[in-house]
PDB file of C-alpha atoms in Angstrom:
ATOM      1  CA  MET A  12     -52.643  70.653  86.731  1.00 67.00           C
ATOM      2  CA  PRO A  13     -56.483  70.553  86.372  1.00 74.00           C
ATOM      3  CA  ASP A  14     -57.993  67.571  84.546  1.00 75.00           C
ATOM      4  CA  SER A  15     -59.310  69.943  81.877  1.00 75.00           C
ATOM      5  CA  VAL A  16     -55.729  70.585  80.676  1.00 75.00           C
ATOM      6  CA  PRO A  17     -54.791  68.291  77.738  1.00 81.00           C
ATOM      7  CA  ALA A  18     -52.345  65.498  78.611  1.00 79.00           C
ATOM      8  CA  SER A  19     -49.824  66.652  75.999  1.00 76.00           C
ATOM      9  CA  LEU A  20     -49.659  70.114  77.616  1.00 77.00           C
ATOM     10  CA  THR A  21     -49.354  68.623  81.111  1.00 78.00           C
ATOM     11  CA  GLU A  22     -46.457  66.442  80.007  1.00 80.00           C
ATOM     12  CA  THR A  23     -44.748  69.434  78.432  1.00 79.00           C
ATOM     13  CA  PHE A  24     -44.862  71.385  81.696  1.00 78.00           C
ATOM     14  CA  ALA A  25     -43.811  68.295  83.660  1.00 79.00           C
ATOM     15  CA  SER A  26     -40.689  67.930  81.501  1.00 82.00           C
ATOM     16  CA  LEU A  27     -39.609  71.449  82.455  1.00 84.00           C
ATOM     17  CA  VAL A  28     -38.658  70.310  85.954  1.00 84.00           C
ATOM     18  CA  PRO A  29     -35.974  67.764  84.999  1.00 88.00           C
ATOM     19  CA  SER A  30     -34.831  70.056  82.165  1.00 88.00           C
ATOM     20  CA  VAL A  31     -34.248  72.964  84.552  1.00 89.00           C
ATOM     21  CA  LEU A  32     -32.446  70.702  87.043  1.00 90.00           C
ATOM     22  CA  ILE A  33     -30.171  69.294  84.317  1.00 91.00           C
ATOM     23  CA  MET A  34     -29.357  72.757  82.953  1.00 92.00           C
ATOM     24  CA  ALA A  35     -28.633  74.020  86.473  1.00 91.00           C
ATOM     25  CA  LEU A  36     -26.276  71.096  87.069  1.00 90.00           C
ATOM     26  CA  PHE A  37     -24.317  71.724  83.884  1.00 88.00           C
ATOM     27  CA  ILE A  38     -24.176  75.467  84.501  1.00 90.00           C
ATOM     28  CA  GLU A  39     -22.550  74.695  87.855  1.00 89.00           C
ATOM     29  CA  ILE A  40     -20.098  72.262  86.228  1.00 87.00           C
ATOM     30  CA  PHE A  41     -19.223  74.856  83.587  1.00 86.00           C
ATOM     31  CA  ALA A  42     -18.723  77.534  86.239  1.00 88.00           C
ATOM     32  CA  VAL A  43     -16.385  75.320  88.305  1.00 86.00           C
ATOM     33  CA  PHE A  44     -14.142  74.384  85.380  1.00 83.00           C
ATOM     34  CA  ASN A  45     -14.311  77.894  83.907  1.00 84.00           C
ATOM     35  CA  ALA A  46     -12.857  79.185  87.187  1.00 84.00           C
ATOM     36  CA  PHE A  47      -9.752  77.093  86.402  1.00 80.00           C
ATOM     37  CA  ASP A  48      -9.703  78.367  82.805  1.00 83.00           C
ATOM     38  CA  THR A  49     -10.694  75.022  81.285  1.00 82.00           C
ATOM     39  CA  THR A  50     -13.766  72.934  80.375  1.00 82.00           C
ATOM     40  CA  LEU A  51     -14.940  69.479  81.394  1.00 77.00           C
ATOM     41  CA  PRO A  52     -14.168  67.881  77.987  1.00 74.00           C
ATOM     42  CA  GLU A  53     -10.703  69.472  77.967  1.00 77.00           C
ATOM     43  CA  PHE A  54     -10.063  68.263  81.516  1.00 77.00           C
ATOM     44  CA  ILE A  55     -11.107  64.709  80.618  1.00 72.00           C
ATOM     45  CA  PHE A  56      -8.963  64.751  77.470  1.00 71.00           C
ATOM     46  CA  ILE A  57      -5.905  65.956  79.422  1.00 73.00           C
ATOM     47  CA  PHE A  58      -6.548  63.308  82.076  1.00 68.00           C
ATOM     48  CA  LEU A  59      -6.749  60.565  79.445  1.00 66.00           C
ATOM     49  CA  ALA A  60      -3.882  61.885  77.302  1.00 66.00           C
ATOM     50  CA  PRO A  61      -1.332  59.286  78.531  1.00 66.00           C
ATOM     51  CA  THR A  62      -3.762  56.476  77.697  1.00 64.00           C
ATOM     52  CA  LEU A  63      -4.541  57.939  74.272  1.00 65.00           C
ATOM     53  CA  LYS A  64      -0.840  58.309  73.539  1.00 68.00           C
ATOM     54  CA  ALA A  65      -0.222  54.676  74.495  1.00 68.00           C
ATOM     55  CA  ALA A  66      -3.094  53.635  72.218  1.00 73.00           C
ATOM     56  CA  ASP A  67      -1.362  55.232  69.223  1.00 82.00           C
ATOM     57  CA  SER A  68       1.013  52.299  68.794  1.00 86.00           C
ATOM     58  CA  LEU A  69       1.554  49.323  66.517  1.00 90.00           C
ATOM     59  CA  PHE A  70       0.820  46.928  69.372  1.00 90.00           C
ATOM     60  CA  PHE A  71      -2.559  48.553  70.080  1.00 88.00           C
ATOM     61  CA  THR A  72      -3.412  48.587  66.357  1.00 90.00           C
ATOM     62  CA  ILE A  73      -2.723  44.859  66.017  1.00 92.00           C
ATOM     63  CA  ILE A  74      -4.504  43.843  69.228  1.00 91.00           C
ATOM     64  CA  MET A  75      -7.652  45.872  68.530  1.00 90.00           C
ATOM     65  CA  THR A  76      -7.835  44.723  64.897  1.00 91.00           C
ATOM     66  CA  LEU A  77      -7.545  41.099  66.024  1.00 92.00           C
ATOM     67  CA  PHE A  78     -10.086  41.657  68.785  1.00 89.00           C
ATOM     68  CA  ILE A  79     -12.663  43.274  66.482  1.00 90.00           C
ATOM     69  CA  HIS A  80     -12.370  40.611  63.778  1.00 92.00           C
ATOM     70  CA  VAL A  81     -12.589  37.674  66.166  1.00 92.00           C
ATOM     71  CA  PHE A  82     -15.858  39.112  67.455  1.00 90.00           C
ATOM     72  CA  TRP A  83     -17.020  39.763  63.869  1.00 90.00           C
ATOM     73  CA  PHE A  84     -16.353  36.114  63.035  1.00 89.00           C
ATOM     74  CA  PHE A  85     -18.887  35.138  65.691  1.00 89.00           C
ATOM     75  CA  GLY A  86     -21.441  37.630  64.370  1.00 84.00           C
ATOM     76  CA  ILE A  87     -20.784  40.614  66.658  1.00 86.00           C
ATOM     77  CA  HIS A  88     -20.598  43.790  64.535  1.00 83.00           C
ATOM     78  CA  ASP A  89     -17.637  46.135  65.048  1.00 79.00           C
ATOM     79  CA  ALA A  90     -20.077  48.991  65.727  1.00 79.00           C
ATOM     80  CA  VAL A  91     -20.362  47.520  69.230  1.00 79.00           C
ATOM     81  CA  PHE A  92     -16.839  48.805  69.950  1.00 78.00           C
ATOM     82  CA  GLY A  93     -17.412  52.253  68.441  1.00 76.00           C
ATOM     83  CA  GLY A  94     -18.113  53.786  71.836  1.00 73.00           C
ATOM     84  CA  ILE A  95     -14.620  52.827  72.993  1.00 75.00           C
ATOM     85  CA  LEU A  96     -12.472  53.066  69.881  1.00 80.00           C
ATOM     86  CA  GLY A  97     -14.324  56.020  68.391  1.00 79.00           C
ATOM     87  CA  HIS A  98     -13.030  58.404  71.059  1.00 79.00           C
ATOM     88  CA  ILE A  99      -9.443  57.243  70.558  1.00 83.00           C
ATOM     89  CA  ARG A 100      -9.519  57.346  66.754  1.00 88.00           C
ATOM     90  CA  ASP A 101     -11.431  60.637  66.544  1.00 86.00           C
ATOM     91  CA  GLY A 102      -9.319  62.190  69.300  1.00 83.00           C
ATOM     92  CA  ASN A 103      -6.137  61.395  67.381  1.00 87.00           C
ATOM     93  CA  LEU A 104      -7.733  62.692  64.203  1.00 91.00           C
ATOM     94  CA  SER A 105      -8.519  65.995  65.947  1.00 89.00           C
ATOM     95  CA  LEU A 106      -4.886  66.316  67.030  1.00 88.00           C
ATOM     96  CA  ASN A 107      -3.692  65.692  63.482  1.00 91.00           C
ATOM     97  CA  ALA A 108      -6.205  68.125  62.013  1.00 93.00           C
ATOM     98  CA  ALA A 109      -5.109  70.876  64.415  1.00 92.00           C
ATOM     99  CA  ALA A 110      -1.430  70.159  63.697  1.00 92.00           C
ATOM    100  CA  SER A 111      -2.065  70.254  59.956  1.00 92.00           C
ATOM    101  CA  LEU A 112      -3.775  73.653  60.193  1.00 91.00           C
ATOM    102  CA  ALA A 113      -0.883  74.954  62.287  1.00 92.00           C
ATOM    103  CA  GLY A 114       1.681  73.612  59.813  1.00 90.00           C
ATOM    104  CA  GLU A 115       3.143  71.268  62.419  1.00 92.00           C
ATOM    105  CA  THR A 116       4.183  67.615  62.265  1.00 91.00           C
ATOM    106  CA  LEU A 117       1.192  65.295  62.604  1.00 93.00           C
ATOM    107  CA  PRO A 118       1.504  63.473  65.947  1.00 91.00           C
ATOM    108  CA  ALA A 119      -0.787  60.421  65.573  1.00 91.00           C
ATOM    109  CA  ILE A 120      -1.195  57.454  63.244  1.00 93.00           C
ATOM    110  CA  PHE A 121      -4.133  55.449  64.651  1.00 93.00           C
ATOM    111  CA  THR A 122      -6.996  57.662  63.495  1.00 92.00           C
ATOM    112  CA  THR A 123     -10.461  56.981  62.098  1.00 92.00           C
ATOM    113  CA  PRO A 124      -9.415  57.371  58.436  1.00 94.00           C
ATOM    114  CA  PHE A 125      -6.343  55.201  59.101  1.00 95.00           C
ATOM    115  CA  TYR A 126      -8.568  52.363  60.307  1.00 94.00           C
ATOM    116  CA  VAL A 127     -11.323  52.841  57.701  1.00 93.00           C
ATOM    117  CA  TYR A 128      -9.176  53.409  54.596  1.00 95.00           C
ATOM    118  CA  PHE A 129      -5.916  51.567  55.340  1.00 96.00           C
ATOM    119  CA  VAL A 130      -6.799  48.703  57.721  1.00 95.00           C
ATOM    120  CA  ILE A 131     -10.216  47.370  56.655  1.00 94.00           C
ATOM    121  CA  ILE A 132     -10.049  47.786  52.885  1.00 94.00           C
ATOM    122  CA  GLY A 133     -13.511  46.873  51.643  1.00 92.00           C
ATOM    123  CA  GLY A 134     -14.965  46.619  55.124  1.00 90.00           C
ATOM    124  CA  ALA A 135     -14.348  44.174  57.964  1.00 91.00           C
ATOM    125  CA  GLY A 136     -11.908  41.451  56.948  1.00 90.00           C
ATOM    126  CA  SER A 137     -10.632  43.539  54.020  1.00 93.00           C
ATOM    127  CA  VAL A 138     -13.075  41.596  51.856  1.00 94.00           C
ATOM    128  CA  LEU A 139     -12.605  43.680  48.697  1.00 94.00           C
ATOM    129  CA  ALA A 140      -9.733  41.349  47.803  1.00 95.00           C
ATOM    130  CA  LEU A 141     -11.913  38.298  48.393  1.00 95.00           C
ATOM    131  CA  ALA A 142     -14.772  39.788  46.362  1.00 95.00           C
ATOM    132  CA  ILE A 143     -12.421  40.183  43.375  1.00 94.00           C
ATOM    133  CA  LEU A 144     -11.483  36.496  43.663  1.00 94.00           C
ATOM    134  CA  LEU A 145     -15.105  35.404  44.048  1.00 93.00           C
ATOM    135  CA  VAL A 146     -16.169  37.042  40.779  1.00 93.00           C
ATOM    136  CA  ARG A 147     -14.021  34.542  38.851  1.00 90.00           C
ATOM    137  CA  SER A 148     -14.879  31.520  41.000  1.00 90.00           C
ATOM    138  CA  LYS A 149     -15.857  28.200  39.411  1.00 90.00           C
ATOM    139  CA  SER A 150     -18.454  27.741  42.146  1.00 89.00           C
ATOM    140  CA  LYS A 151     -21.866  29.091  41.153  1.00 90.00           C
ATOM    141  CA  GLN A 152     -22.613  30.096  44.758  1.00 91.00           C
ATOM    142  CA  LEU A 153     -19.346  31.980  45.269  1.00 92.00           C
ATOM    143  CA  LYS A 154     -19.512  33.643  41.852  1.00 92.00           C
ATOM    144  CA  ASN A 155     -23.034  34.929  42.558  1.00 93.00           C
ATOM    145  CA  VAL A 156     -21.991  36.236  45.976  1.00 92.00           C
ATOM    146  CA  GLY A 157     -18.947  37.918  44.424  1.00 91.00           C
ATOM    147  CA  SER A 158     -21.053  39.566  41.718  1.00 92.00           C
ATOM    148  CA  ILE A 159     -23.469  40.930  44.305  1.00 93.00           C
ATOM    149  CA  GLY A 160     -20.854  41.888  46.919  1.00 92.00           C
ATOM    150  CA  LEU A 161     -18.076  43.395  44.777  1.00 92.00           C
ATOM    151  CA  LEU A 162     -19.589  46.868  44.390  1.00 93.00           C
ATOM    152  CA  PRO A 163     -20.635  47.208  48.064  1.00 93.00           C
ATOM    153  CA  SER A 164     -17.177  46.081  49.224  1.00 94.00           C
ATOM    154  CA  PHE A 165     -15.593  48.713  46.958  1.00 94.00           C
ATOM    155  CA  PHE A 166     -17.518  51.232  49.076  1.00 94.00           C
ATOM    156  CA  GLY A 167     -16.496  49.609  52.368  1.00 91.00           C
ATOM    157  CA  ILE A 168     -19.650  47.538  52.934  1.00 91.00           C
ATOM    158  CA  SER A 169     -18.598  44.007  53.826  1.00 90.00           C
ATOM    159  CA  GLU A 170     -21.873  42.430  54.998  1.00 91.00           C
ATOM    160  CA  PRO A 171     -22.937  40.922  51.609  1.00 92.00           C
ATOM    161  CA  ILE A 172     -19.646  39.013  51.450  1.00 93.00           C
ATOM    162  CA  ILE A 173     -19.503  38.109  55.158  1.00 92.00           C
ATOM    163  CA  PHE A 174     -23.031  36.700  55.233  1.00 92.00           C
ATOM    164  CA  GLY A 175     -23.138  35.488  51.625  1.00 90.00           C
ATOM    165  CA  VAL A 176     -19.993  33.333  51.427  1.00 91.00           C
ATOM    166  CA  PRO A 177     -20.483  32.946  54.430  1.00 91.00           C
ATOM    167  CA  ILE A 178     -17.352  33.999  56.299  1.00 90.00           C
ATOM    168  CA  MET A 179     -19.016  34.170  59.702  1.00 87.00           C
ATOM    169  CA  LEU A 180     -18.504  30.862  61.555  1.00 89.00           C
ATOM    170  CA  ASN A 181     -16.667  29.462  58.510  1.00 90.00           C
ATOM    171  CA  PRO A 182     -13.403  27.874  59.770  1.00 91.00           C
ATOM    172  CA  VAL A 183     -11.949  27.647  56.227  1.00 92.00           C
ATOM    173  CA  ILE A 184     -11.929  31.439  55.796  1.00 92.00           C
ATOM    174  CA  PHE A 185     -11.173  32.287  59.431  1.00 92.00           C
ATOM    175  CA  ILE A 186      -7.395  32.859  59.100  1.00 94.00           C
ATOM    176  CA  PRO A 187      -7.372  35.298  56.143  1.00 95.00           C
ATOM    177  CA  PHE A 188     -10.460  37.098  57.478  1.00 94.00           C
ATOM    178  CA  ILE A 189      -8.578  37.824  60.698  1.00 93.00           C
ATOM    179  CA  PHE A 190      -5.066  38.461  59.446  1.00 94.00           C
ATOM    180  CA  THR A 191      -5.506  40.430  56.200  1.00 95.00           C
ATOM    181  CA  SER A 192      -6.598  43.518  58.134  1.00 95.00           C
ATOM    182  CA  VAL A 193      -3.850  42.921  60.713  1.00 95.00           C
ATOM    183  CA  ALA A 194      -1.280  42.819  57.895  1.00 96.00           C
ATOM    184  CA  ASN A 195      -2.740  45.991  56.343  1.00 96.00           C
ATOM    185  CA  GLY A 196      -2.618  47.832  59.665  1.00 95.00           C
ATOM    186  CA  THR A 197       0.923  46.704  60.448  1.00 95.00           C
ATOM    187  CA  ILE A 198       2.349  47.694  57.066  1.00 96.00           C
ATOM    188  CA  ALA A 199       0.506  51.022  56.899  1.00 96.00           C
ATOM    189  CA  PHE A 200       1.435  51.907  60.490  1.00 96.00           C
ATOM    190  CA  LEU A 201       5.145  51.241  59.932  1.00 95.00           C
ATOM    191  CA  LEU A 202       5.243  53.140  56.628  1.00 95.00           C
ATOM    192  CA  MET A 203       3.587  56.161  58.265  1.00 95.00           C
ATOM    193  CA  LYS A 204       5.772  55.927  61.344  1.00 93.00           C
ATOM    194  CA  PHE A 205       8.978  56.070  59.285  1.00 94.00           C
ATOM    195  CA  GLY A 206       7.692  58.756  56.919  1.00 92.00           C
ATOM    196  CA  PHE A 207       7.249  56.722  53.734  1.00 95.00           C
ATOM    197  CA  VAL A 208       3.526  57.590  53.621  1.00 95.00           C
ATOM    198  CA  GLY A 209       1.829  60.671  55.042  1.00 93.00           C
ATOM    199  CA  LYS A 210      -0.382  60.440  58.123  1.00 94.00           C
ATOM    200  CA  SER A 211      -4.114  61.080  57.909  1.00 94.00           C
ATOM    201  CA  PHE A 212      -5.647  64.343  59.106  1.00 93.00           C
ATOM    202  CA  ALA A 213      -9.107  64.416  57.458  1.00 92.00           C
ATOM    203  CA  MET A 214     -12.060  62.047  57.521  1.00 91.00           C
ATOM    204  CA  PHE A 215     -14.555  61.689  54.721  1.00 88.00           C
ATOM    205  CA  SER A 216     -17.425  59.238  54.372  1.00 86.00           C
ATOM    206  CA  TRP A 217     -17.065  55.738  55.848  1.00 87.00           C
ATOM    207  CA  SER A 218     -18.316  54.440  52.504  1.00 88.00           C
ATOM    208  CA  MET A 219     -15.709  56.253  50.429  1.00 92.00           C
ATOM    209  CA  PRO A 220     -13.531  53.717  48.534  1.00 93.00           C
ATOM    210  CA  SER A 221     -10.196  53.255  50.292  1.00 93.00           C
ATOM    211  CA  ILE A 222      -8.108  54.208  47.280  1.00 93.00           C
ATOM    212  CA  PHE A 223      -9.706  57.672  47.205  1.00 94.00           C
ATOM    213  CA  GLY A 224     -10.133  58.069  50.953  1.00 94.00           C
ATOM    214  CA  ALA A 225      -6.480  57.207  51.565  1.00 94.00           C
ATOM    215  CA  PHE A 226      -5.350  59.990  49.242  1.00 95.00           C
ATOM    216  CA  LEU A 227      -7.836  62.624  50.394  1.00 93.00           C
ATOM    217  CA  SER A 228      -7.179  61.940  54.091  1.00 93.00           C
ATOM    218  CA  THR A 229      -3.396  62.293  53.673  1.00 94.00           C
ATOM    219  CA  LEU A 230      -2.982  64.287  50.418  1.00 92.00           C
ATOM    220  CA  ASP A 231      -0.166  61.853  49.667  1.00 92.00           C
ATOM    221  CA  ILE A 232      -0.222  60.070  46.290  1.00 94.00           C
ATOM    222  CA  ARG A 233       1.862  57.284  47.846  1.00 95.00           C
ATOM    223  CA  ALA A 234      -1.161  56.389  49.979  1.00 95.00           C
ATOM    224  CA  MET A 235      -3.066  55.364  46.834  1.00 95.00           C
ATOM    225  CA  LEU A 236      -0.176  53.158  45.726  1.00 96.00           C
ATOM    226  CA  LEU A 237      -0.088  51.621  49.185  1.00 96.00           C
ATOM    227  CA  ILE A 238      -3.788  50.713  48.979  1.00 96.00           C
ATOM    228  CA  VAL A 239      -3.264  48.982  45.626  1.00 96.00           C
ATOM    229  CA  GLY A 240      -0.338  47.030  47.071  1.00 96.00           C
ATOM    230  CA  LEU A 241      -2.335  46.037  50.152  1.00 96.00           C
ATOM    231  CA  ILE A 242      -5.256  44.798  48.039  1.00 96.00           C
ATOM    232  CA  LEU A 243      -2.871  42.587  46.047  1.00 96.00           C
ATOM    233  CA  LEU A 244      -1.377  41.296  49.298  1.00 96.00           C
ATOM    234  CA  ASP A 245      -4.853  40.568  50.663  1.00 96.00           C
ATOM    235  CA  MET A 246      -5.705  38.632  47.496  1.00 95.00           C
ATOM    236  CA  LEU A 247      -2.578  36.481  47.946  1.00 96.00           C
ATOM    237  CA  MET A 248      -3.512  35.822  51.566  1.00 96.00           C
ATOM    238  CA  TYR A 249      -7.100  34.894  50.717  1.00 96.00           C
ATOM    239  CA  TYR A 250      -6.282  32.816  47.607  1.00 95.00           C
ATOM    240  CA  PRO A 251      -5.302  29.387  49.072  1.00 95.00           C
ATOM    241  CA  PHE A 252      -8.198  29.433  51.560  1.00 95.00           C
ATOM    242  CA  PHE A 253     -10.615  30.619  48.866  1.00 94.00           C
ATOM    243  CA  LYS A 254      -9.535  27.752  46.576  1.00 93.00           C
ATOM    244  CA  ALA A 255      -9.936  25.215  49.387  1.00 93.00           C
ATOM    245  CA  TYR A 256     -13.464  26.446  50.107  1.00 93.00           C
ATOM    246  CA  GLU A 257     -14.271  26.619  46.385  1.00 92.00           C
ATOM    247  CA  LYS A 258     -13.220  22.976  45.992  1.00 92.00           C
ATOM    248  CA  GLN A 259     -15.510  22.018  48.865  1.00 91.00           C
ATOM    249  CA  LEU A 260     -18.497  23.843  47.348  1.00 90.00           C
ATOM    250  CA  LEU A 261     -17.850  22.486  43.846  1.00 91.00           C
ATOM    251  CA  LYS A 262     -18.037  18.967  45.250  1.00 89.00           C
ATOM    252  CA  GLU A 263     -21.382  19.758  46.875  1.00 86.00           C
ATOM    253  CA  GLU A 264     -22.729  21.447  43.739  1.00 84.00           C
ATOM    254  CA  ASN A 265     -21.738  18.502  41.523  1.00 86.00           C
ATOM    255  CA  GLN A 266     -23.511  16.112  43.883  1.00 83.00           C
TER     256      GLN A 266
END
């Protein structure tokens, strides 16, 4: 265009070319799949259905929970894996939501609300249990971290505890940080599989406390009782390692 035309207007017209090409490409894709009475997303979902079905298993739940928490321990946030796991969890959630509306049996267990509300209670590492222990710690450092991190962990935000204790790169807390969420996922998965607790079919906020999210996502009062039981179990798992670390810090503080 002539030099007298403002740069902003020139750039606007220039962007029309790739926009038109992209729209033309997707119109062609839509037309091809529409001829076979389907869509590209539906085709991809059908193609991946066997893989998604295999992912809805206890083995997959345990492996992925272990995998995510090992990476978290070294400072790699679980959001990194959202692009992979998000499609599996949200896909299963969509199946359950559709089945619920149709009055059918819910087919999947490993959904987004299952992972958020039942597996990582209080955020990564199920640190709500640890935060409760920290509040009553004899160590000034741990008690301060617990006081600051308890409320965020109640809403599923684990970073104040993970970086404040710290848990990351802390070999003393490594085992409970990894295996509390694995235990939660295993117990919840088996109880849902055998019908003792309802499966999830609705997702609310990531920051909704697990005890409320578990009930609202399943509409099963037993889900709330399960969360309470899992928190107590997590506290038992954290306790000996917490006391060992507390003893270590008390020695340093006294010196």
